[in-house]
Short mmCIF file of C-alpha atoms in Angstrom, two decimals:
data_model
loop_
_atom_site.label_atom_id
_atom_site.label_comp_id
_atom_site.label_asym_id
_atom_site.label_seq_id
_atom_site.Cartn_x
_atom_site.Cartn_y
_atom_site.Cartn_z
CA UNK A 11 6.95 -26.27 4.55
CA UNK A 12 8.40 -27.59 7.80
CA UNK A 13 9.85 -24.20 8.66
CA UNK A 14 6.53 -22.49 7.91
CA UNK A 15 4.67 -24.88 10.22
CA UNK A 16 7.36 -24.43 12.85
CA UNK A 17 7.15 -20.65 12.76
CA UNK A 18 3.49 -20.07 12.01
CA UNK A 19 1.91 -23.27 13.34
CA UNK A 20 0.09 -21.45 16.12
CA UNK A 21 -1.37 -18.89 13.72
CA UNK A 22 -2.38 -21.64 11.28
CA UNK A 23 -3.98 -23.49 14.18
CA UNK A 24 -6.03 -20.40 15.05
CA UNK A 25 -7.22 -20.08 11.44
CA UNK A 26 -8.14 -23.79 11.30
CA UNK A 27 -10.09 -23.57 14.56
CA UNK A 28 -11.93 -20.55 13.19
CA UNK A 29 -12.78 -22.39 9.96
CA UNK A 30 -14.01 -25.49 11.80
CA UNK A 31 -16.39 -23.51 14.02
CA UNK A 32 -17.55 -21.50 10.99
CA UNK A 33 -18.45 -24.74 9.19
CA UNK A 34 -20.17 -26.21 12.26
CA UNK A 35 -22.20 -23.06 13.10
CA UNK A 36 -22.22 -20.84 9.98
CA UNK A 37 -25.23 -18.82 11.08
CA UNK A 38 -23.84 -17.94 14.51
CA UNK A 39 -20.05 -18.19 14.87
CA UNK A 40 -18.68 -15.94 12.06
CA UNK A 41 -21.19 -13.13 12.58
CA UNK A 42 -19.99 -9.62 13.44
CA UNK A 43 -21.89 -9.71 16.69
CA UNK A 44 -20.16 -12.91 17.81
CA UNK A 45 -16.72 -11.64 16.74
CA UNK A 46 -17.24 -8.53 18.86
CA UNK A 47 -18.38 -10.84 21.64
CA UNK A 48 -15.12 -12.80 21.34
CA UNK A 49 -13.13 -9.57 21.55
CA UNK A 50 -14.95 -8.68 24.75
CA UNK A 51 -14.44 -12.16 26.20
CA UNK A 52 -10.69 -12.17 25.61
CA UNK A 53 -10.00 -8.60 26.70
CA UNK A 54 -9.38 -9.30 30.40
CA UNK A 55 -7.26 -12.38 29.75
CA UNK A 56 -5.28 -10.40 27.16
CA UNK A 57 -4.46 -7.59 29.59
CA UNK A 58 -3.21 -9.84 32.38
CA UNK A 59 -1.45 -12.10 29.85
CA UNK A 60 0.52 -9.12 28.55
CA UNK A 61 1.71 -8.64 32.12
CA UNK A 62 2.75 -12.31 32.24
CA UNK A 63 4.58 -11.75 28.93
CA UNK A 64 6.62 -8.92 30.45
CA UNK A 65 7.68 -11.22 33.28
CA UNK A 66 8.52 -14.14 31.00
CA UNK A 67 10.60 -11.92 28.72
CA UNK A 68 13.06 -11.48 31.62
CA UNK A 69 12.98 -15.22 32.31
CA UNK A 70 10.94 -15.04 35.52
CA UNK A 71 7.48 -16.04 36.77
CA UNK A 72 4.99 -14.02 38.78
CA UNK A 73 2.45 -16.23 40.53
CA UNK A 74 0.87 -13.30 42.35
CA UNK A 75 -0.79 -11.78 39.29
CA UNK A 76 -4.15 -13.43 40.01
CA UNK A 77 -3.97 -12.32 43.65
CA UNK A 78 -3.19 -8.74 42.59
CA UNK A 79 -6.18 -8.86 40.26
CA UNK A 80 -8.52 -10.11 43.00
CA UNK A 81 -7.12 -7.56 45.45
CA UNK A 82 -7.61 -4.70 42.98
CA UNK A 83 -11.22 -5.72 42.34
CA UNK A 84 -12.09 -5.94 46.02
CA UNK A 85 -10.31 -2.73 47.00
CA UNK A 86 -11.81 -0.72 44.15
CA UNK A 87 -15.31 -1.97 45.00
CA UNK A 88 -14.78 -1.32 48.70
CA UNK A 89 -13.53 2.21 48.18
CA UNK A 90 -16.36 3.03 45.78
CA UNK A 91 -18.96 1.70 48.21
CA UNK A 92 -17.32 3.84 50.90
CA UNK A 93 -18.08 6.88 48.78
CA UNK A 94 -14.72 7.71 47.19
CA UNK A 95 -14.95 9.12 43.64
CA UNK A 96 -14.12 6.94 40.62
CA UNK A 97 -11.45 9.34 39.34
CA UNK A 98 -9.58 8.81 42.60
CA UNK A 99 -10.23 5.09 43.16
CA UNK A 100 -8.99 3.82 39.79
CA UNK A 101 -5.57 5.59 39.87
CA UNK A 102 -5.04 4.65 43.52
CA UNK A 103 -5.75 0.96 42.89
CA UNK A 104 -3.55 0.94 39.78
CA UNK A 105 -0.71 2.49 41.78
CA UNK A 106 -1.19 -0.12 44.51
CA UNK A 107 -0.87 -2.89 41.90
CA UNK A 108 2.23 -1.24 40.44
CA UNK A 109 3.85 -0.80 43.87
CA UNK A 110 3.10 -4.38 44.84
CA UNK A 111 4.78 -5.49 41.61
CA UNK A 112 7.77 -3.30 42.41
CA UNK A 113 8.07 -5.02 45.80
CA UNK A 114 8.08 -8.38 44.05
CA UNK A 115 10.74 -7.11 41.68
CA UNK A 116 12.92 -5.76 44.46
CA UNK A 117 12.73 -9.04 46.37
CA UNK A 118 13.65 -11.02 43.26
CA UNK A 119 16.39 -8.74 41.92
CA UNK A 120 17.96 -7.39 45.12
CA UNK A 121 17.83 -10.52 47.26
CA UNK A 122 18.15 -13.02 44.41
CA UNK A 123 15.19 -15.03 45.69
CA UNK A 124 13.56 -17.31 43.13
CA UNK A 125 10.64 -15.45 41.55
CA UNK A 126 8.49 -18.58 41.76
CA UNK A 127 8.86 -18.75 45.54
CA UNK A 128 8.80 -14.98 46.08
CA UNK A 129 5.60 -14.29 44.20
CA UNK A 130 3.87 -17.39 45.56
CA UNK A 131 4.56 -16.08 49.07
CA UNK A 132 3.68 -12.43 48.44
CA UNK A 133 0.59 -13.50 46.50
CA UNK A 134 -0.58 -15.62 49.42
CA UNK A 135 0.01 -12.66 51.73
CA UNK A 136 -2.02 -10.40 49.45
CA UNK A 137 -4.82 -12.97 49.24
CA UNK A 138 -5.00 -12.88 53.04
CA UNK A 139 -5.35 -9.09 52.99
CA UNK A 140 -8.06 -9.38 50.32
CA UNK A 141 -10.07 -11.82 52.43
CA UNK A 142 -9.54 -9.70 55.54
CA UNK A 143 -10.75 -6.53 53.80
CA UNK A 144 -13.79 -8.18 52.22
CA UNK A 145 -14.62 -10.50 55.11
CA UNK A 146 -14.51 -13.30 52.55
CA UNK A 147 -17.76 -12.11 50.99
CA UNK A 148 -18.74 -10.70 47.63
CA UNK A 149 -19.09 -6.91 47.42
CA UNK A 150 -21.98 -6.10 45.11
CA UNK A 151 -24.15 -3.49 46.76
CA UNK A 152 -23.48 0.21 46.42
CA UNK A 153 -21.12 0.15 43.42
CA UNK A 154 -21.98 3.30 41.39
CA UNK A 155 -23.37 2.88 37.88
CA UNK A 156 -20.72 5.21 36.43
CA UNK A 157 -18.03 2.67 37.37
CA UNK A 158 -19.80 -0.10 35.44
CA UNK A 159 -19.17 1.72 32.16
CA UNK A 160 -15.52 0.57 32.18
CA UNK A 161 -16.56 -3.08 31.99
CA UNK A 162 -19.98 -2.94 30.35
CA UNK A 163 -19.94 0.18 28.16
CA UNK A 164 -19.31 0.54 24.44
CA UNK A 165 -17.53 3.11 22.29
CA UNK A 166 -17.81 3.19 18.48
CA UNK A 167 -19.59 -0.18 18.63
CA UNK A 168 -16.76 -1.85 20.51
CA UNK A 169 -16.83 -2.92 24.17
CA UNK A 170 -14.67 -0.58 26.26
CA UNK A 171 -12.63 -3.50 27.72
CA UNK A 172 -11.70 -4.47 24.14
CA UNK A 173 -10.64 -0.87 23.39
CA UNK A 174 -8.51 -0.83 26.55
CA UNK A 175 -6.96 -4.15 25.45
CA UNK A 176 -6.06 -2.71 22.04
CA UNK A 177 -4.52 0.42 23.57
CA UNK A 178 -2.43 -1.65 26.00
CA UNK A 179 -1.35 -3.94 23.17
CA UNK A 180 -0.07 -0.94 21.17
CA UNK A 181 1.72 0.54 24.20
CA UNK A 182 3.52 -2.69 25.12
CA UNK A 183 4.30 -3.52 21.51
CA UNK A 184 5.96 -0.10 21.32
CA UNK A 185 7.85 -0.62 24.58
CA UNK A 186 9.30 -3.94 23.45
CA UNK A 187 10.10 -2.92 19.89
CA UNK A 188 10.95 0.77 20.03
CA UNK A 189 12.41 1.53 23.45
CA UNK A 190 15.67 0.82 25.27
CA UNK A 191 13.72 -0.67 28.17
CA UNK A 192 12.19 -3.31 25.91
CA UNK A 193 15.56 -4.23 24.41
CA UNK A 194 17.07 -4.39 27.89
CA UNK A 195 14.35 -6.73 29.12
CA UNK A 196 14.95 -9.12 26.20
CA UNK A 197 18.70 -8.94 26.85
CA UNK A 198 18.15 -9.82 30.51
CA UNK A 199 15.94 -12.77 29.57
CA UNK A 200 18.43 -13.97 26.95
CA UNK A 201 21.56 -13.89 29.08
CA UNK A 202 21.49 -12.01 32.37
CA UNK A 203 25.25 -12.10 32.94
CA UNK A 204 26.00 -10.81 29.46
CA UNK A 205 23.38 -8.10 29.91
CA UNK A 206 24.99 -7.06 33.17
CA UNK A 207 28.47 -6.87 31.62
CA UNK A 208 27.07 -4.77 28.78
CA UNK A 209 25.98 -2.13 31.24
CA UNK A 210 22.31 -2.90 31.65
CA UNK A 211 20.95 -2.16 35.11
CA UNK A 212 19.52 -5.57 35.86
CA UNK A 213 17.93 -4.81 39.22
CA UNK A 214 16.25 -1.62 38.03
CA UNK A 215 14.83 -3.09 34.82
CA UNK A 216 13.67 -6.31 36.49
CA UNK A 217 11.88 -4.31 39.17
CA UNK A 218 10.17 -2.18 36.53
CA UNK A 219 9.06 -5.35 34.70
CA UNK A 220 7.41 -6.71 37.83
CA UNK A 221 5.84 -3.31 38.46
CA UNK A 222 4.32 -3.21 34.97
CA UNK A 223 2.94 -6.73 35.40
CA UNK A 224 1.38 -5.72 38.73
CA UNK A 225 -0.15 -2.66 37.07
CA UNK A 226 -1.79 -4.76 34.32
CA UNK A 227 -3.03 -7.31 36.85
CA UNK A 228 -4.63 -4.53 38.88
CA UNK A 229 -6.22 -3.11 35.74
CA UNK A 230 -7.67 -6.54 34.99
CA UNK A 231 -9.20 -6.69 38.47
CA UNK A 232 -10.77 -3.24 38.14
CA UNK A 233 -12.33 -3.98 34.75
CA UNK A 234 -13.52 -7.40 35.92
CA UNK A 235 -15.30 -5.82 38.89
CA UNK A 236 -16.84 -3.23 36.60
CA UNK A 237 -17.93 -5.92 34.15
CA UNK A 238 -19.53 -8.12 36.80
CA UNK A 239 -20.90 -5.28 38.90
CA UNK A 240 -19.45 -7.04 41.94
CA UNK A 241 -16.12 -8.07 43.44
CA UNK A 242 -15.19 -11.54 44.70
CA UNK A 243 -12.04 -12.14 46.77
CA UNK A 244 -10.91 -14.91 44.38
CA UNK A 245 -12.24 -13.47 41.13
CA UNK A 246 -8.84 -13.27 39.46
CA UNK A 247 -7.85 -16.85 40.23
CA UNK A 248 -8.95 -18.26 36.90
CA UNK A 249 -6.58 -16.06 34.92
CA UNK A 250 -3.22 -17.22 36.25
CA UNK A 251 -2.75 -20.51 34.40
CA UNK A 252 -4.50 -19.29 31.25
CA UNK A 253 -2.35 -16.16 31.05
CA UNK A 254 0.90 -18.13 31.08
CA UNK A 255 -0.59 -20.72 28.71
CA UNK A 256 -1.29 -18.01 26.15
CA UNK A 257 2.29 -16.72 26.47
CA UNK A 258 3.62 -20.22 25.78
CA UNK A 259 1.26 -20.59 22.81
CA UNK A 260 2.52 -17.33 21.35
CA UNK A 261 6.21 -18.09 21.80
CA UNK A 262 6.32 -19.84 18.43
CA UNK A 263 5.34 -16.65 16.61
CA UNK A 264 7.20 -13.53 15.49
CA UNK A 265 10.11 -14.02 17.94
CA UNK A 266 10.67 -17.75 17.78
CA UNK A 267 11.11 -19.24 21.23
CA UNK A 268 10.73 -15.88 22.97
CA UNK A 269 7.69 -14.39 24.67
CA UNK A 270 6.28 -11.51 22.64
CA UNK A 271 3.19 -9.32 22.76
CA UNK A 272 1.71 -10.15 19.30
CA UNK A 273 2.26 -13.87 19.93
CA UNK A 274 0.51 -13.66 23.28
CA UNK A 275 -2.46 -11.96 21.62
CA UNK A 276 -2.68 -14.84 19.13
CA UNK A 277 -2.51 -17.28 22.05
CA UNK A 278 -5.34 -15.45 23.79
CA UNK A 279 -7.36 -15.50 20.56
CA UNK A 280 -6.96 -19.29 20.35
CA UNK A 281 -8.23 -19.71 23.89
CA UNK A 282 -11.05 -17.23 23.30
CA UNK A 283 -12.18 -18.65 19.97
CA UNK A 284 -12.11 -22.18 21.40
CA UNK A 285 -14.15 -21.21 24.46
CA UNK A 286 -16.65 -19.27 22.37
CA UNK A 287 -17.03 -21.97 19.72
CA UNK A 288 -17.38 -24.79 22.24
CA UNK A 289 -20.00 -22.80 24.14
CA UNK A 290 -21.97 -22.27 20.94
CA UNK A 291 -21.77 -26.02 20.34
CA UNK A 292 -23.09 -26.54 23.90
CA UNK A 293 -19.99 -28.49 24.92
CA UNK A 294 -19.89 -28.97 28.74
CA UNK A 295 -17.53 -26.74 30.73
CA UNK A 296 -15.54 -29.68 32.07
CA UNK A 297 -14.64 -30.68 28.50
CA UNK A 298 -13.51 -27.13 27.80
CA UNK A 299 -11.24 -27.33 30.86
CA UNK A 300 -9.85 -30.67 29.64
CA UNK A 301 -9.19 -29.20 26.20
CA UNK A 302 -7.55 -26.10 27.68
CA UNK A 303 -5.29 -28.28 29.81
CA UNK A 304 -4.38 -30.42 26.79
CA UNK A 305 -3.47 -27.31 24.79
CA UNK A 306 -1.24 -26.05 27.59
CA UNK A 307 0.55 -29.40 27.88
CA UNK A 308 0.95 -29.58 24.11
CA UNK A 309 2.45 -26.09 24.01
CA UNK A 310 4.89 -26.98 26.78
CA UNK A 311 5.90 -30.23 25.07
CA UNK A 312 6.35 -28.41 21.77
CA UNK A 313 8.55 -25.78 23.40
CA UNK A 314 10.59 -28.50 25.11
CA UNK A 315 11.16 -30.33 21.82
CA UNK A 316 12.30 -27.12 20.15
CA UNK A 317 14.79 -26.41 22.91
CA UNK A 318 16.21 -29.93 22.60
CA UNK A 319 16.55 -29.59 18.83
CA UNK A 320 18.58 -26.35 19.04
#
């Protein structure tokens, strides 16, 4: 029983939370409409959290993910307002996010600078560019309706952001479980020196990991702008802490003590179900923030206790 709780405690917690909200609001919470609504609400956090998972797998942190997301939203809105076509804007902004991640990766792997310091600095630099480009104002006028489909449209009854989330989940699950790159990234995170002696190209694979995280952060910014119909220079800020919190929550599942994509998705579901259920119960936002913070601290304490017990 103890081992089951230790390995599947997070998943059991999600089920219990779901049951509690179902009992408290049986006519609203467990309905199909609300479940689809939860999927839509968690989609953006899921995408950026999968990027955070990639970074944590190699034992690093990227504090610029929220800045990349805000930058991508502002740049995509600005380019669209300037008249550039959607089919050009989206790939260009995704490439910019990927390249910015590669720069982070090169700085961390080539120069051996702490990722915490590196990405905090580059993220601050990018935030300055974002404010300079936008003038510190919200861009909301002139965004074409066709662009809004990516954040507000539906396909087969599902919100398009949720479909994108599912596709990305499958892709990154495949990368980590079926490709050499995924195995290399776990080897680097487990023991970098041993990975190096076994022939793994540490610098190359670390740089790719940061690039992928930048790509997902940029995608989050684009979809967020499409969903809101506007772009704010700090729009992505709220995702940074939550994305890493969900990775920590999911580290107890499937690959015990290691970041993993399915575990992160369960962590995101916990955050999403909690936020949705508390909103239905009309719980004030400040209490939701307190609860979110308590969950993050609890996850960190739990992880620390497990490390000590090994």
